[in-house]
mmCIF file of C-alpha atoms and ligand atoms in Angstrom:
data_model
loop_
_atom_site.group_PDB
_atom_site.id
_atom_site.type_symbol
_atom_site.label_atom_id
_atom_site.label_comp_id
_atom_site.label_asym_id
_atom_site.label_seq_id
_atom_site.Cartn_x
_atom_site.Cartn_y
_atom_site.Cartn_z
ATOM 1 C CA MET A 2 -76.597 -85.136 -13.175
ATOM 2 C CA ALA A 3 -77.064 -82.728 -16.017
ATOM 3 C CA SER A 4 -76.850 -79.102 -17.080
ATOM 4 C CA LEU A 5 -79.927 -77.217 -18.334
ATOM 5 C CA THR A 6 -80.159 -74.693 -21.132
ATOM 6 C CA LEU A 7 -83.382 -72.603 -21.673
ATOM 7 C CA ARG A 8 -83.533 -70.417 -24.816
ATOM 8 C CA GLY A 9 -86.285 -68.004 -25.623
ATOM 9 C CA LEU A 10 -88.720 -70.042 -23.516
ATOM 10 C CA ARG A 11 -92.359 -68.722 -23.764
ATOM 11 C CA LYS A 12 -95.639 -69.927 -22.382
ATOM 12 C CA LYS A 13 -99.016 -68.879 -23.616
ATOM 13 C CA TYR A 14 -102.402 -69.850 -22.189
ATOM 14 C CA GLU A 15 -104.646 -69.088 -25.158
ATOM 15 C CA GLU A 16 -103.857 -65.442 -25.961
ATOM 16 C CA LEU A 17 -102.351 -64.726 -22.561
ATOM 17 C CA GLU A 18 -98.518 -64.964 -22.461
ATOM 18 C CA VAL A 19 -97.246 -65.654 -18.940
ATOM 19 C CA ILE A 20 -93.590 -66.500 -19.613
ATOM 20 C CA HIS A 21 -91.971 -64.001 -21.974
ATOM 21 C CA GLY A 22 -88.821 -65.469 -23.494
ATOM 22 C CA VAL A 23 -86.589 -66.875 -20.705
ATOM 23 C CA ASP A 24 -82.891 -67.460 -21.426
ATOM 24 C CA LEU A 25 -81.059 -69.336 -18.679
ATOM 25 C CA ASP A 26 -78.044 -71.592 -18.212
ATOM 26 C CA ILE A 27 -77.898 -73.991 -15.199
ATOM 27 C CA ASP A 28 -74.637 -75.848 -14.591
ATOM 28 C CA ASP A 29 -74.315 -79.573 -13.785
ATOM 29 C CA GLY A 30 -74.673 -79.948 -10.044
ATOM 30 C CA GLU A 31 -75.890 -76.437 -9.421
ATOM 31 C CA PHE A 32 -78.530 -75.499 -6.841
ATOM 32 C CA VAL A 33 -80.669 -72.881 -8.561
ATOM 33 C CA VAL A 34 -83.597 -71.100 -6.915
ATOM 34 C CA PHE A 35 -86.435 -69.410 -8.828
ATOM 35 C CA VAL A 36 -87.786 -66.706 -6.568
ATOM 36 C CA GLY A 37 -90.448 -64.039 -7.017
ATOM 37 C CA PRO A 38 -93.855 -62.939 -5.851
ATOM 38 C CA SER A 39 -96.909 -65.112 -6.288
ATOM 39 C CA GLY A 40 -98.064 -65.292 -9.892
ATOM 40 C CA CYS A 41 -94.792 -64.323 -11.438
ATOM 41 C CA GLY A 42 -94.409 -67.618 -13.359
ATOM 42 C CA LYS A 43 -92.106 -69.738 -11.125
ATOM 43 C CA SER A 44 -94.280 -72.885 -11.142
ATOM 44 C CA THR A 45 -95.062 -72.548 -14.831
ATOM 45 C CA LEU A 46 -91.408 -72.354 -15.724
ATOM 46 C CA LEU A 47 -90.630 -75.355 -13.506
ATOM 47 C CA ARG A 48 -93.490 -77.349 -15.009
ATOM 48 C CA MET A 49 -92.305 -76.580 -18.464
ATOM 49 C CA ILE A 50 -88.884 -77.977 -17.573
ATOM 50 C CA ALA A 51 -90.573 -80.997 -15.963
ATOM 51 C CA GLY A 52 -92.721 -81.689 -19.044
ATOM 52 C CA LEU A 53 -95.984 -81.015 -17.208
ATOM 53 C CA GLU A 54 -96.745 -77.929 -19.357
ATOM 54 C CA ASP A 55 -96.170 -77.534 -23.087
ATOM 55 C CA ILE A 56 -93.542 -75.125 -24.260
ATOM 56 C CA SER A 57 -95.224 -72.538 -26.507
ATOM 57 C CA SER A 58 -91.933 -71.484 -28.144
ATOM 58 C CA GLY A 59 -88.241 -71.570 -27.530
ATOM 59 C CA SER A 60 -86.300 -74.627 -26.306
ATOM 60 C CA ALA A 61 -85.422 -76.485 -23.138
ATOM 61 C CA LYS A 62 -82.301 -78.631 -23.143
ATOM 62 C CA ILE A 63 -81.411 -81.143 -20.418
ATOM 63 C CA GLY A 64 -77.818 -82.228 -20.865
ATOM 64 C CA GLU A 65 -77.228 -82.301 -24.641
ATOM 65 C CA LYS A 66 -80.844 -83.164 -25.509
ATOM 66 C CA ILE A 67 -83.680 -80.785 -26.487
ATOM 67 C CA VAL A 68 -86.633 -82.116 -24.417
ATOM 68 C CA ASN A 69 -89.491 -79.965 -25.769
ATOM 69 C CA ASP A 70 -91.178 -83.054 -27.151
ATOM 70 C CA VAL A 71 -89.938 -85.564 -24.656
ATOM 71 C CA ALA A 72 -92.528 -87.014 -22.179
ATOM 72 C CA ALA A 73 -92.203 -85.957 -18.538
ATOM 73 C CA SER A 74 -91.332 -89.505 -17.459
ATOM 74 C CA LYS A 75 -88.432 -89.687 -19.976
ATOM 75 C CA ARG A 76 -86.760 -86.397 -19.115
ATOM 76 C CA GLY A 77 -84.748 -87.734 -16.239
ATOM 77 C CA VAL A 78 -86.328 -85.248 -13.786
ATOM 78 C CA ALA A 79 -88.174 -85.816 -10.515
ATOM 79 C CA MET A 80 -90.435 -83.285 -8.962
ATOM 80 C CA VAL A 81 -91.435 -82.588 -5.359
ATOM 81 C CA PHE A 82 -94.596 -80.597 -4.798
ATOM 82 C CA GLN A 83 -95.849 -78.372 -1.994
ATOM 83 C CA THR A 84 -98.798 -80.680 -1.447
ATOM 84 C CA TYR A 85 -96.632 -83.874 -1.329
ATOM 85 C CA ALA A 86 -99.014 -85.650 -3.686
ATOM 86 C CA LEU A 87 -98.606 -89.025 -1.986
ATOM 87 C CA TYR A 88 -100.996 -91.910 -2.683
ATOM 88 C CA PRO A 89 -103.141 -92.200 0.463
ATOM 89 C CA HIS A 90 -103.948 -95.875 0.062
ATOM 90 C CA MET A 91 -100.274 -96.947 -0.209
ATOM 91 C CA THR A 92 -97.679 -97.337 2.531
ATOM 92 C CA VAL A 93 -94.595 -95.170 2.542
ATOM 93 C CA TYR A 94 -92.602 -98.033 1.020
ATOM 94 C CA GLN A 95 -95.179 -98.418 -1.729
ATOM 95 C CA ASN A 96 -95.286 -94.730 -2.412
ATOM 96 C CA MET A 97 -91.520 -94.539 -2.755
ATOM 97 C CA SER A 98 -91.278 -97.638 -4.949
ATOM 98 C CA PHE A 99 -94.261 -96.985 -7.194
ATOM 99 C CA GLY A 100 -92.473 -95.075 -9.953
ATOM 100 C CA LEU A 101 -89.734 -97.677 -10.248
ATOM 101 C CA LYS A 102 -92.248 -100.476 -10.292
ATOM 102 C CA GLN A 103 -94.074 -98.749 -13.147
ATOM 103 C CA ALA A 104 -90.738 -98.495 -14.960
ATOM 104 C CA LYS A 105 -90.280 -102.260 -14.481
ATOM 105 C CA THR A 106 -87.154 -101.912 -12.401
ATOM 106 C CA ASP A 107 -85.863 -105.175 -10.808
ATOM 107 C CA PRO A 108 -87.592 -105.553 -7.362
ATOM 108 C CA LYS A 109 -84.186 -106.206 -5.697
ATOM 109 C CA GLU A 110 -82.860 -102.945 -7.099
ATOM 110 C CA ILE A 111 -86.062 -101.145 -5.999
ATOM 111 C CA ASP A 112 -85.654 -102.467 -2.464
ATOM 112 C CA ILE A 113 -82.078 -101.305 -2.300
ATOM 113 C CA ARG A 114 -82.896 -97.829 -3.615
ATOM 114 C CA VAL A 115 -85.915 -97.326 -1.276
ATOM 115 C CA LYS A 116 -83.963 -98.401 1.791
ATOM 116 C CA GLU A 117 -81.071 -96.172 0.913
ATOM 117 C CA ALA A 118 -83.295 -93.131 0.373
ATOM 118 C CA ALA A 119 -85.185 -93.928 3.594
ATOM 119 C CA ASP A 120 -81.867 -94.054 5.359
ATOM 120 C CA ILE A 121 -80.779 -90.688 3.977
ATOM 121 C CA LEU A 122 -84.053 -89.085 5.010
ATOM 122 C CA GLN A 123 -84.348 -90.945 8.308
ATOM 123 C CA ILE A 124 -87.747 -92.357 7.555
ATOM 124 C CA THR A 125 -86.714 -96.078 7.778
ATOM 125 C CA ASP A 126 -89.044 -96.616 10.783
ATOM 126 C CA TYR A 127 -92.100 -95.363 8.854
ATOM 127 C CA LEU A 128 -91.757 -97.503 5.696
ATOM 128 C CA ASP A 129 -94.830 -99.579 6.555
ATOM 129 C CA ARG A 130 -97.007 -96.650 7.653
ATOM 130 C CA SER A 131 -99.725 -95.022 5.590
ATOM 131 C CA PRO A 132 -99.172 -91.295 4.808
ATOM 132 C CA LYS A 133 -102.139 -90.307 6.901
ATOM 133 C CA ASN A 134 -100.270 -91.468 9.950
ATOM 134 C CA LEU A 135 -97.354 -89.203 9.315
ATOM 135 C CA SER A 136 -96.758 -85.493 10.224
ATOM 136 C CA GLY A 137 -96.446 -82.899 7.466
ATOM 137 C CA GLY A 138 -92.640 -82.910 7.703
ATOM 138 C CA GLN A 139 -92.479 -86.755 7.463
ATOM 139 C CA ARG A 140 -94.867 -86.747 4.405
ATOM 140 C CA GLN A 141 -92.673 -84.165 2.683
ATOM 141 C CA ARG A 142 -89.649 -86.429 3.355
ATOM 142 C CA VAL A 143 -91.456 -89.303 1.762
ATOM 143 C CA ALA A 144 -92.173 -87.120 -1.273
ATOM 144 C CA ILE A 145 -88.423 -86.224 -1.449
ATOM 145 C CA GLY A 146 -87.587 -89.889 -1.029
ATOM 146 C CA ARG A 147 -89.816 -90.779 -3.974
ATOM 147 C CA ALA A 148 -87.781 -88.333 -6.026
ATOM 148 C CA ILE A 149 -84.419 -89.690 -4.787
ATOM 149 C CA VAL A 150 -85.148 -93.370 -5.651
ATOM 150 C CA ARG A 151 -85.596 -92.400 -9.254
ATOM 151 C CA ASP A 152 -81.973 -91.174 -9.355
ATOM 152 C CA PRO A 153 -82.941 -88.210 -11.564
ATOM 153 C CA GLU A 154 -80.623 -86.007 -13.560
ATOM 154 C CA VAL A 155 -82.380 -83.016 -12.140
ATOM 155 C CA PHE A 156 -84.494 -82.488 -8.993
ATOM 156 C CA LEU A 157 -87.387 -80.011 -9.261
ATOM 157 C CA PHE A 158 -88.911 -78.592 -6.047
ATOM 158 C CA ASP A 159 -91.991 -76.423 -6.103
ATOM 159 C CA GLU A 160 -92.375 -74.610 -2.743
ATOM 160 C CA PRO A 161 -91.761 -77.809 -0.834
ATOM 161 C CA LEU A 162 -91.701 -76.222 2.569
ATOM 162 C CA SER A 163 -94.770 -73.990 2.305
ATOM 163 C CA ASN A 164 -97.096 -76.349 4.165
ATOM 164 C CA LEU A 165 -94.763 -76.861 7.142
ATOM 165 C CA ASP A 166 -94.722 -74.786 10.335
ATOM 166 C CA ALA A 167 -91.864 -72.297 10.849
ATOM 167 C CA ALA A 168 -89.510 -74.487 12.887
ATOM 168 C CA LEU A 169 -89.962 -77.501 10.614
ATOM 169 C CA ARG A 170 -89.363 -75.265 7.523
ATOM 170 C CA VAL A 171 -85.985 -74.302 8.877
ATOM 171 C CA GLN A 172 -85.042 -77.942 9.676
ATOM 172 C CA THR A 173 -86.253 -79.286 6.358
ATOM 173 C CA ARG A 174 -84.423 -76.462 4.542
ATOM 174 C CA LEU A 175 -81.193 -77.594 6.150
ATOM 175 C CA GLU A 176 -81.924 -81.193 5.219
ATOM 176 C CA ILE A 177 -82.452 -80.210 1.554
ATOM 177 C CA ALA A 178 -79.131 -78.321 1.610
ATOM 178 C CA ARG A 179 -77.443 -81.398 3.058
ATOM 179 C CA LEU A 180 -79.123 -83.563 0.464
ATOM 180 C CA HIS A 181 -77.738 -81.414 -2.313
ATOM 181 C CA GLU A 182 -74.260 -81.683 -0.765
ATOM 182 C CA ARG A 183 -74.532 -85.445 -0.512
ATOM 183 C CA LEU A 184 -75.994 -86.199 -3.900
ATOM 184 C CA GLY A 185 -74.355 -83.352 -5.858
ATOM 185 C CA SER A 186 -77.322 -83.353 -8.219
ATOM 186 C CA THR A 187 -78.651 -80.445 -10.253
ATOM 187 C CA MET A 188 -81.515 -78.974 -8.317
ATOM 188 C CA ILE A 189 -84.111 -76.318 -9.217
ATOM 189 C CA TYR A 190 -86.083 -74.990 -6.319
ATOM 190 C CA VAL A 191 -89.066 -72.627 -6.524
ATOM 191 C CA THR A 192 -89.983 -70.388 -3.656
ATOM 192 C CA HIS A 193 -91.542 -66.960 -2.930
ATOM 193 C CA ASP A 194 -89.435 -66.789 0.219
ATOM 194 C CA GLN A 195 -86.234 -64.806 -0.237
ATOM 195 C CA VAL A 196 -84.698 -66.338 2.929
ATOM 196 C CA GLU A 197 -84.975 -69.862 1.388
ATOM 197 C CA ALA A 198 -83.438 -68.468 -1.802
ATOM 198 C CA MET A 199 -80.590 -66.725 -0.064
ATOM 199 C CA THR A 200 -79.703 -69.747 2.172
ATOM 200 C CA LEU A 201 -80.057 -72.558 -0.396
ATOM 201 C CA ALA A 202 -78.988 -71.189 -3.726
ATOM 202 C CA ASP A 203 -75.730 -71.333 -5.609
ATOM 203 C CA LYS A 204 -77.585 -69.120 -8.058
ATOM 204 C CA ILE A 205 -80.817 -67.216 -7.677
ATOM 205 C CA VAL A 206 -83.118 -66.340 -10.553
ATOM 206 C CA VAL A 207 -85.382 -63.417 -9.639
ATOM 207 C CA LEU A 208 -88.695 -63.457 -11.651
ATOM 208 C CA LYS A 209 -91.329 -60.823 -12.019
ATOM 209 C CA ASP A 210 -94.395 -60.893 -14.286
ATOM 210 C CA GLY A 211 -92.886 -63.669 -16.457
ATOM 211 C CA TYR A 212 -89.563 -61.922 -16.949
ATOM 212 C CA ILE A 213 -86.143 -62.618 -15.368
ATOM 213 C CA GLU A 214 -85.129 -59.547 -13.430
ATOM 214 C CA GLN A 215 -81.698 -60.781 -12.413
ATOM 215 C CA VAL A 216 -79.557 -63.911 -12.185
ATOM 216 C CA GLY A 217 -76.720 -64.098 -9.642
ATOM 217 C CA THR A 218 -75.291 -65.513 -6.477
ATOM 218 C CA PRO A 219 -77.081 -64.515 -3.316
ATOM 219 C CA MET A 220 -74.433 -61.969 -2.443
ATOM 220 C CA ASP A 221 -74.553 -60.537 -6.047
ATOM 221 C CA LEU A 222 -78.175 -59.814 -5.619
ATOM 222 C CA TYR A 223 -77.809 -58.459 -2.041
ATOM 223 C CA GLU A 224 -74.887 -56.210 -2.906
ATOM 224 C CA ARG A 225 -75.510 -55.319 -6.557
ATOM 225 C CA PRO A 226 -79.190 -55.491 -7.379
ATOM 226 C CA ASN A 227 -79.933 -54.616 -10.990
ATOM 227 C CA ASN A 228 -82.947 -52.577 -9.995
ATOM 228 C CA SER A 229 -85.189 -51.391 -7.105
ATOM 229 C CA PHE A 230 -87.458 -54.487 -7.478
ATOM 230 C CA VAL A 231 -84.603 -56.942 -6.847
ATOM 231 C CA ALA A 232 -83.168 -54.600 -4.207
ATOM 232 C CA GLN A 233 -86.457 -54.704 -2.225
ATOM 233 C CA PHE A 234 -87.190 -58.346 -2.829
ATOM 234 C CA ILE A 235 -83.871 -59.662 -1.508
ATOM 235 C CA GLY A 236 -83.158 -58.782 2.146
ATOM 236 C CA SER A 237 -85.428 -58.489 5.176
ATOM 237 C CA PRO A 238 -86.704 -56.003 6.269
ATOM 238 C CA LYS A 239 -86.613 -54.746 2.710
ATOM 239 C CA MET A 240 -84.347 -51.970 1.447
ATOM 240 C CA ASN A 241 -85.603 -48.401 2.126
ATOM 241 C CA ILE A 242 -85.883 -46.442 -1.093
ATOM 242 C CA PHE A 243 -85.988 -42.694 -0.560
ATOM 243 C CA PRO A 244 -87.436 -40.613 -3.376
ATOM 244 C CA ASN A 245 -85.063 -38.038 -4.763
ATOM 245 C CA THR A 246 -86.575 -35.294 -2.688
ATOM 246 C CA ASP A 247 -84.917 -36.906 0.294
ATOM 247 C CA LEU A 248 -81.461 -37.065 -1.203
ATOM 248 C CA PRO A 249 -78.641 -36.077 1.133
ATOM 249 C CA GLN A 250 -76.133 -33.307 0.432
ATOM 250 C CA LYS A 251 -73.364 -35.833 0.462
ATOM 251 C CA SER A 252 -74.515 -37.680 -2.634
ATOM 252 C CA LYS A 253 -74.696 -34.500 -4.747
ATOM 253 C CA SER A 254 -71.471 -35.357 -6.487
ATOM 254 C CA VAL A 255 -73.048 -38.536 -7.876
ATOM 255 C CA LEU A 256 -76.091 -36.540 -8.870
ATOM 256 C CA SER A 257 -74.142 -33.796 -10.658
ATOM 257 C CA LYS A 258 -72.917 -36.441 -13.129
ATOM 258 C CA LEU A 259 -76.505 -37.401 -13.974
ATOM 259 C CA LYS A 260 -78.174 -34.030 -14.440
ATOM 260 C CA ASP A 261 -81.032 -35.329 -16.627
ATOM 261 C CA LYS A 262 -82.092 -38.119 -14.340
ATOM 262 C CA LYS A 263 -84.172 -38.171 -11.208
ATOM 263 C CA ILE A 264 -82.704 -40.554 -8.773
ATOM 264 C CA ASP A 265 -83.918 -42.525 -5.791
ATOM 265 C CA LEU A 266 -81.646 -43.618 -2.998
ATOM 266 C CA GLY A 267 -81.647 -47.116 -1.522
ATOM 267 C CA ILE A 268 -80.286 -47.987 1.966
ATOM 268 C CA ARG A 269 -80.907 -51.270 3.731
ATOM 269 C CA PRO A 270 -82.219 -51.035 7.295
ATOM 270 C CA GLU A 271 -79.025 -52.719 8.571
ATOM 271 C CA HIS A 272 -76.906 -50.012 6.908
ATOM 272 C CA LEU A 273 -78.465 -47.062 8.640
ATOM 273 C CA ILE A 274 -76.348 -45.919 11.596
ATOM 274 C CA GLU A 275 -77.777 -43.592 14.261
ATOM 275 C CA CYS A 276 -75.738 -40.325 14.428
ATOM 276 C CA LYS A 277 -75.723 -36.641 15.420
ATOM 277 C CA GLU A 278 -77.862 -34.181 13.470
ATOM 278 C CA LYS A 279 -74.874 -32.588 11.728
ATOM 279 C CA ASP A 280 -73.666 -35.933 10.254
ATOM 280 C CA ALA A 281 -77.098 -37.134 9.167
ATOM 281 C CA ILE A 282 -78.215 -37.950 5.646
ATOM 282 C CA ILE A 283 -81.688 -38.996 6.702
ATOM 283 C CA SER A 284 -83.833 -38.053 9.654
ATOM 284 C CA GLY A 285 -87.362 -38.592 10.858
ATOM 285 C CA LYS A 286 -89.696 -39.218 13.673
ATOM 286 C CA LEU A 287 -89.792 -42.451 15.622
ATOM 287 C CA ASP A 288 -93.058 -44.378 15.122
ATOM 288 C CA LEU A 289 -92.488 -47.775 16.690
ATOM 289 C CA VAL A 290 -89.685 -49.938 18.037
ATOM 290 C CA GLU A 291 -89.720 -53.747 17.618
ATOM 291 C CA ASN A 292 -87.183 -55.046 20.097
ATOM 292 C CA LEU A 293 -85.928 -58.527 19.089
ATOM 293 C CA GLY A 294 -83.281 -58.744 21.795
ATOM 294 C CA GLU A 295 -80.334 -59.262 19.406
ATOM 295 C CA TYR A 296 -81.376 -56.098 17.514
ATOM 296 C CA ALA A 297 -84.175 -53.598 17.358
ATOM 297 C CA LEU A 298 -86.185 -52.587 14.250
ATOM 298 C CA VAL A 299 -86.920 -48.926 14.460
ATOM 299 C CA HIS A 300 -89.877 -47.736 12.256
ATOM 300 C CA MET A 301 -89.520 -44.140 11.245
ATOM 301 C CA THR A 302 -91.341 -41.464 9.211
ATOM 302 C CA SER A 303 -88.952 -39.198 7.319
ATOM 303 C CA ASP A 304 -89.261 -35.384 7.273
ATOM 304 C CA ASN A 305 -90.985 -35.813 3.917
ATOM 305 C CA GLY A 306 -93.534 -38.302 5.249
ATOM 306 C CA MET A 307 -91.855 -41.503 3.965
ATOM 307 C CA GLU A 308 -91.823 -44.616 6.167
ATOM 308 C CA PHE A 309 -88.550 -46.346 6.585
ATOM 309 C CA ILE A 310 -86.868 -48.852 8.924
ATOM 310 C CA ALA A 311 -83.545 -48.873 10.622
ATOM 311 C CA LYS A 312 -82.067 -52.005 12.175
ATOM 312 C CA LEU A 313 -80.094 -51.023 15.239
ATOM 313 C CA ASN A 314 -77.971 -53.039 17.737
ATOM 314 C CA ASN A 315 -79.793 -51.540 20.641
ATOM 315 C CA SER A 316 -83.223 -50.148 21.241
ATOM 316 C CA PRO A 317 -83.085 -46.264 21.003
ATOM 317 C CA THR A 318 -83.556 -44.172 24.118
ATOM 318 C CA GLU A 319 -85.840 -41.799 22.193
ATOM 319 C CA LYS A 320 -89.635 -42.114 22.598
ATOM 320 C CA LYS A 321 -92.349 -42.251 20.003
ATOM 321 C CA GLY A 322 -92.634 -38.981 18.089
ATOM 322 C CA GLU A 323 -89.031 -37.914 18.911
ATOM 323 C CA LYS A 324 -86.479 -37.271 16.211
ATOM 324 C CA LEU A 325 -83.633 -39.604 15.121
ATOM 325 C CA TYR A 326 -80.819 -38.991 12.753
ATOM 326 C CA PHE A 327 -78.992 -41.533 10.508
ATOM 327 C CA LYS A 328 -75.972 -41.785 8.340
ATOM 328 C CA ALA A 329 -74.735 -44.601 6.119
ATOM 329 C CA ASN A 330 -71.460 -45.702 4.669
ATOM 330 C CA LYS A 331 -71.402 -44.597 1.053
ATOM 331 C CA ASP A 332 -70.430 -48.156 -0.064
ATOM 332 C CA PHE A 333 -73.820 -49.330 1.097
ATOM 333 C CA VAL A 334 -75.858 -46.624 -0.637
ATOM 334 C CA HIS A 335 -77.637 -47.668 -3.850
ATOM 335 C CA TYR A 336 -78.866 -45.295 -6.549
ATOM 336 C CA PHE A 337 -81.808 -46.027 -8.819
ATOM 337 C CA ASP A 338 -83.245 -44.158 -11.783
ATOM 338 C CA SER A 339 -86.608 -42.858 -10.567
ATOM 339 C CA SER A 340 -88.218 -43.350 -14.016
ATOM 340 C CA ASN A 341 -87.689 -47.119 -14.281
ATOM 341 C CA GLY A 342 -85.980 -48.297 -11.048
ATOM 342 C CA ASP A 343 -82.781 -49.378 -12.821
ATOM 343 C CA SER A 344 -79.577 -49.290 -10.739
ATOM 344 C CA ILE A 345 -77.174 -46.524 -11.604
HETATM 345 N N1 ADP B 428 -103.705 -73.090 -16.585
HETATM 346 C C1 ADP B 428 -103.584 -71.722 -16.608
HETATM 347 N N2 ADP B 428 -104.390 -71.003 -17.428
HETATM 348 C C2 ADP B 428 -104.247 -69.684 -17.443
HETATM 349 N N3 ADP B 428 -103.391 -68.934 -16.729
HETATM 350 C C3 ADP B 428 -102.532 -69.698 -15.898
HETATM 351 C C4 ADP B 428 -102.616 -71.108 -15.795
HETATM 352 N N4 ADP B 428 -101.673 -71.481 -14.902
HETATM 353 C C5 ADP B 428 -101.074 -70.386 -14.502
HETATM 354 N N5 ADP B 428 -101.562 -69.248 -15.059
HETATM 355 C C6 ADP B 428 -101.133 -67.872 -14.898
HETATM 356 O O1 ADP B 428 -99.741 -67.811 -15.120
HETATM 357 C C7 ADP B 428 -99.126 -66.904 -14.250
HETATM 358 C C8 ADP B 428 -97.985 -67.561 -13.511
HETATM 359 O O2 ADP B 428 -98.501 -68.528 -12.673
HETATM 360 P P1 ADP B 428 -97.618 -69.466 -11.765
HETATM 361 O O3 ADP B 428 -96.543 -70.000 -12.600
HETATM 362 O O4 ADP B 428 -98.468 -70.444 -11.053
HETATM 363 O O5 ADP B 428 -97.017 -68.403 -10.741
HETATM 364 P P2 ADP B 428 -96.155 -68.661 -9.403
HETATM 365 O O6 ADP B 428 -95.789 -70.117 -9.294
HETATM 366 O O7 ADP B 428 -94.933 -67.776 -9.549
HETATM 367 O O8 ADP B 428 -97.023 -68.199 -8.280
HETATM 368 C C9 ADP B 428 -100.229 -66.386 -13.363
HETATM 369 O O9 ADP B 428 -100.643 -65.099 -13.781
HETATM 370 C C10 ADP B 428 -101.335 -67.429 -13.464
HETATM 371 O O10 ADP B 428 -102.580 -66.827 -13.247
HETATM 372 MG MG1 MG B 429 -96.298 -71.530 -7.833
#
């Protein structure tokens, strides 16, 4: 186990800089998730930590040691990829033991470690099989097993669940959470899926265009996003952001303190409450209802033509084209500077 310290970390491909000076502290034993849209630099950052990409400038420290110039195999990290990257001509056992064999580990020790990892991941029965005779979920477990046997200081996962179907993704996500609990190792996990980030992380790092937008616990990001990007990236369906033209009378006191700024208003779908016209802060016409049994997602167009979503406990009685009115508890209303999206 080890902590990680990144300082001023930059990555350039020729003239193109894709990581713009990342500062980040990861505690020993922490489960950290890098999340952000495709192309924001998650994999690049992870690969720089792993030693699979050069660091253009800045420093990466694992434990007390700066690892910029340390070979990937000597950094004490093990990586699990989306594509599993198993050797097709080797059995599961051989795949899991390969790295240790290369490192000239005692065969008895290898055997103990492989069997222990197989036991943790419930793949003992498949040890003699070839990867091609395994399902996607089983292959990903073998890839995780191959990381476990190396007993790394830090586990690195790059979108490990992306190739699995929806049900298996949920199951394997739980297994990774249990694995972290059991091993207590430092883990860094990359995903574009905010649900994985929210459910797995001790700490989430939200990335956009090679910059960190915010670092915090899942609830920090949900309740106190730094800006409208984080606000809309975390939470599903995403937060509604009403341009300042839609601002309700009730928030005028906030506005009066900020005369020079144009402000947008953010309210999550789950915080909109259907109400009478006189109590409403937002109203609009009903476009579509998605009834999910437990709740209904009501798609609306505001009086100013903006689309928004309300999450209601029951499907509304109103029909398409009819008007609905909503209020929200002021504690759940977010304010953003219209010019740059920063939270106010
Ligand atoms: N080998 C490379 N050469 C040039 N640009 C690259 C290379 N690898 C990645 N990039 C660019 O770096 C950015 C970040 O990529 P990546 O880290 O793969 O994003 P993510 O994992 O968040 O989807 C993207 O704009 C991508 O096009
Ligand atoms: Mg990636």
